[in-house]
CSV table of C-alpha atoms in Angstrom, one decimal:
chain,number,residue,atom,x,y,z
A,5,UNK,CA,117.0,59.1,-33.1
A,6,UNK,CA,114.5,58.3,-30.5
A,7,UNK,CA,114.9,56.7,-27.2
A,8,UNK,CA,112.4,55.9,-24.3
A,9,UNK,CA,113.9,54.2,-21.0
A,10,UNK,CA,111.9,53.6,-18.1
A,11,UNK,CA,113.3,51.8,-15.0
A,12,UNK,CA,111.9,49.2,-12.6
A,13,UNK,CA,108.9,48.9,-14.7
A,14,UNK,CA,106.4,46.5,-13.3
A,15,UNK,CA,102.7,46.4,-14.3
A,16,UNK,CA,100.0,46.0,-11.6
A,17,UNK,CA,97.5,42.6,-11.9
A,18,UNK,CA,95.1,45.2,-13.5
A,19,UNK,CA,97.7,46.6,-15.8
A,20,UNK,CA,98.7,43.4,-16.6
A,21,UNK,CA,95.3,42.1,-17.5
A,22,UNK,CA,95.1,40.0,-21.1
A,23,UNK,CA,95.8,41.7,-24.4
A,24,UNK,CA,92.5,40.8,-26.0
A,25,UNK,CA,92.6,43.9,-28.1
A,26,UNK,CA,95.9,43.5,-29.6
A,27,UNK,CA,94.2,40.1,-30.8
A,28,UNK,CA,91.2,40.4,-32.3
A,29,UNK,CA,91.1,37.4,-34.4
A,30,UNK,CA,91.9,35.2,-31.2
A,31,UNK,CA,89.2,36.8,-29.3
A,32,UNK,CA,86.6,35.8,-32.0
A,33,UNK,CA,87.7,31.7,-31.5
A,34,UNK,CA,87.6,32.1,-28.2
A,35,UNK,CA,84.1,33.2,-27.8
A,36,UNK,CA,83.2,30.3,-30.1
A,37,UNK,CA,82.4,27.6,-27.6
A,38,UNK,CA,80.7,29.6,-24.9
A,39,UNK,CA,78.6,30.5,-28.2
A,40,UNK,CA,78.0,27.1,-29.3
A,41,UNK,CA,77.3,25.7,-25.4
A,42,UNK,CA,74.2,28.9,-25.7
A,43,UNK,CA,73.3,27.3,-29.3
A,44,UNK,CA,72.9,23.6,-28.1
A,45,UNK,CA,71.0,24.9,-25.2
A,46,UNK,CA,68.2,27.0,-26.9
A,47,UNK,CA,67.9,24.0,-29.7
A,48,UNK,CA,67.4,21.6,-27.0
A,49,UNK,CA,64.9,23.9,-25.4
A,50,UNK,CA,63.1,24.0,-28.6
A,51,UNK,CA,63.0,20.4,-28.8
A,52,UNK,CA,62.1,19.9,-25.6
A,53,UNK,CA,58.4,21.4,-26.0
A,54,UNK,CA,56.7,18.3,-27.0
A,55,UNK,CA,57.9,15.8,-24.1
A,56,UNK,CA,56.3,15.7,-20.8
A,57,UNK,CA,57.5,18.1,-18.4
A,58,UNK,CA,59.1,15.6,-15.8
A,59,UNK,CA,61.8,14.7,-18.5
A,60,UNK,CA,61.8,19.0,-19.8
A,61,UNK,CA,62.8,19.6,-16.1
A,62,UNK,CA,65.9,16.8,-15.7
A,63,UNK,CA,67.0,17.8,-19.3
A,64,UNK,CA,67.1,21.9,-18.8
A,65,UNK,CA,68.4,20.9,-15.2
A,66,UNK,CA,71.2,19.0,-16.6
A,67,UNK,CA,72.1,21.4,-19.1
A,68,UNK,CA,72.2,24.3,-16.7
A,69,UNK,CA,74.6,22.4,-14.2
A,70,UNK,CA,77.3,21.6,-17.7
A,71,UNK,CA,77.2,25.0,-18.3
A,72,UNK,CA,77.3,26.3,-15.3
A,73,UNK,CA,80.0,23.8,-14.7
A,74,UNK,CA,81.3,24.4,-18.2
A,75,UNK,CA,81.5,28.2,-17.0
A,76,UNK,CA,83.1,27.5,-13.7
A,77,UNK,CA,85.9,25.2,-15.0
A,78,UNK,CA,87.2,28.0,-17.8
A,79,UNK,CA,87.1,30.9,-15.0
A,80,UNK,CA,89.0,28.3,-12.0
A,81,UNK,CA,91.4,27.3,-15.1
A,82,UNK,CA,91.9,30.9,-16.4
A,83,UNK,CA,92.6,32.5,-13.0
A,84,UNK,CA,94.9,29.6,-11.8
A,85,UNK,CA,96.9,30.5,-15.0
A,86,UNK,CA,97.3,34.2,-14.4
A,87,UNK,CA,98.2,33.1,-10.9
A,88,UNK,CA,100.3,31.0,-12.1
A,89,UNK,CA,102.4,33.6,-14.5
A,90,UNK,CA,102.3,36.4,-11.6
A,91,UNK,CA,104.4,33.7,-9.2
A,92,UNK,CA,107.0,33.5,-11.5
A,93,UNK,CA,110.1,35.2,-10.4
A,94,UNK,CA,110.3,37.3,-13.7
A,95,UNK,CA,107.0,39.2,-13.1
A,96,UNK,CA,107.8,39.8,-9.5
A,97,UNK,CA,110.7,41.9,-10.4
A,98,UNK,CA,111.0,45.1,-11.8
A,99,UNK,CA,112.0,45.6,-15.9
A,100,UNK,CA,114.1,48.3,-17.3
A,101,UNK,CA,112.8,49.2,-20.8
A,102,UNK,CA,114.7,50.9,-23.7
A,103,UNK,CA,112.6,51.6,-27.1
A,104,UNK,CA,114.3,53.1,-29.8
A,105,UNK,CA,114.0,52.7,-33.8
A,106,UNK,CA,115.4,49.3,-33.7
A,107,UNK,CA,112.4,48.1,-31.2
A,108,UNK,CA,112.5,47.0,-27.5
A,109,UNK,CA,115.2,46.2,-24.8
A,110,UNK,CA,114.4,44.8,-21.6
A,111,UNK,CA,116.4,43.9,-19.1
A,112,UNK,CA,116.2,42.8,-15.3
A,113,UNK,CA,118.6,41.2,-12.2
A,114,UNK,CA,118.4,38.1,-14.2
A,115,UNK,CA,117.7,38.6,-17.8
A,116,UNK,CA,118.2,40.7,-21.0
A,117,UNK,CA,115.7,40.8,-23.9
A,118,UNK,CA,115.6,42.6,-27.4
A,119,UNK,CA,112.7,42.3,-29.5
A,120,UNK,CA,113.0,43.9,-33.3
A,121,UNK,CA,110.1,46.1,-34.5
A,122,UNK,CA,109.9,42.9,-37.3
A,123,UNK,CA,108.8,40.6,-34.4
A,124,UNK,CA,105.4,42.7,-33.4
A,125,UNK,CA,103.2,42.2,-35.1
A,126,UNK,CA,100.9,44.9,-33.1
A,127,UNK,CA,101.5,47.8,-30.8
A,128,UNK,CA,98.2,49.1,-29.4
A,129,UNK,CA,97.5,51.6,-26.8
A,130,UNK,CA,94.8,51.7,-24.1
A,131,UNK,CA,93.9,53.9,-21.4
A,132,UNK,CA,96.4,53.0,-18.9
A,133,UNK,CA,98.9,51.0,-20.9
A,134,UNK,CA,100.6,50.1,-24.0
A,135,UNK,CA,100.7,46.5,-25.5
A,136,UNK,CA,103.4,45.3,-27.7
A,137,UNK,CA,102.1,41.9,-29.0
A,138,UNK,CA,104.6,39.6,-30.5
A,139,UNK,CA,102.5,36.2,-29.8
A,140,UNK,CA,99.5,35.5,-28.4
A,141,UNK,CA,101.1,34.1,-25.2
A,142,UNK,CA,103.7,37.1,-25.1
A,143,UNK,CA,102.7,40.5,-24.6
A,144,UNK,CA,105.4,43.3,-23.7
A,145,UNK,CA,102.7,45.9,-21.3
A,146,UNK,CA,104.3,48.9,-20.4
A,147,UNK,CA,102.0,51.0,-18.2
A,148,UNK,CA,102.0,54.4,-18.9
A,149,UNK,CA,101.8,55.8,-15.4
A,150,UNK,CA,105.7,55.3,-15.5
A,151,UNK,CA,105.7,57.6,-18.5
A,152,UNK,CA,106.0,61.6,-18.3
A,153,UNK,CA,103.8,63.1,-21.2
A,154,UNK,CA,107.2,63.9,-23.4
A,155,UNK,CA,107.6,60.0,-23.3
A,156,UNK,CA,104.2,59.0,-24.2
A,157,UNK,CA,104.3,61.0,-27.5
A,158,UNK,CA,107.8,59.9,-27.9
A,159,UNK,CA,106.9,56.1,-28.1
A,160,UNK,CA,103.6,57.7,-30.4
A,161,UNK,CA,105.7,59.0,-32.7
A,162,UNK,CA,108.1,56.2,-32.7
A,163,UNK,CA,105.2,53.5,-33.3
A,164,UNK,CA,103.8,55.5,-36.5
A,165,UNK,CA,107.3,56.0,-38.1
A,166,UNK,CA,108.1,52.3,-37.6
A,167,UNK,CA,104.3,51.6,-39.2
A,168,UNK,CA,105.0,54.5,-41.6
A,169,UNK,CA,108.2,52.7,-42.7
A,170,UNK,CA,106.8,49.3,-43.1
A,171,UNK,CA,108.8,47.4,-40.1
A,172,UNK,CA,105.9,46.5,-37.7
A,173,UNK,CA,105.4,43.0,-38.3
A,174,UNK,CA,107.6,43.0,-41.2
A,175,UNK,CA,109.0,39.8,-39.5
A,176,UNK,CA,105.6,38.0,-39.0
A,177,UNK,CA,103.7,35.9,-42.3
């Protein structure tokens, strides 16, 4: 059997940026209305060619301060939730992490958590971290700077046997 621990686990802001690659279908919607704010702006810019150019200046003004302001809003709103989740008292402390062939355990001061391969639905690795993805909202990043090399192929190895044997996601229809 295979185990991983690693103690006082705690992912920098940079490690713990969003999982948008564990999610691939959610990145596609969320791309969707900067996409259709671009649409309705060229259209209108089409249109705009036969008016006068007094009211092609307010209505390409206008349209560059909503998206502008459009823009602005998402990125404030955004950052103020990351801020938001990095205040918390869980994500200023330290995890301990167990992964074995029944899935994760992690524990802290305060809290203990297990999480069944069945419950991923995705485990994906990156340059400097690994993502297991159970929701949208809930990501488990483990960095691997807090892993030797014997560990990182450990929790490799683990991850294809669980895929091998059918349990990743299992849980999830």
């Amino acid at each position: 059997m295979i185990v991983v621990e690693a103690a006082g686990v705690q992912p920098t802001p940079r490690e713990g940026r969003a999982a948008v690659k564990a999610w691939p279908g959610v990145r596609r919607w969320t791309t969707l209305p900067t996409l259709f704010v671009g649409v309705v702006m060229m259209s209108t810019m089409v249109l705009c060619f036969g008016l006068s150019s007094d009211r092609v200046g307010w209505i390409l003004g206008l349209q560059l301060v909503g998206i502008y302001g459009f823009v602005g809003l998402s990125i404030l709103a955004n950052r103020t939730i990351v801020a938001t989740g990095r205040s918390t008292p869980i994500a200023q402390r330290p995890t301990d992490w167990r992964i074995d062939d029944q899935g994760l355990a992690l524990s802290g001061p305060d809290f203990e958590s297990r999480i069944g391969w069945r419950s991923l639905v995705a485990v994906v690795e990156e340059k400097d971290r690994m993502i297991f993805a159970a929701t949208p909202n809930t990501n488990f990043v483990l960095p691997l700077r807090v892993l030797d090399a014997d560990q990182v192929q450990a929790v490799r190895t683990l991850v294809a046997d669980v895929r091998a044997r059918g349990l990743l996601g299992a849980g999830v229809d």
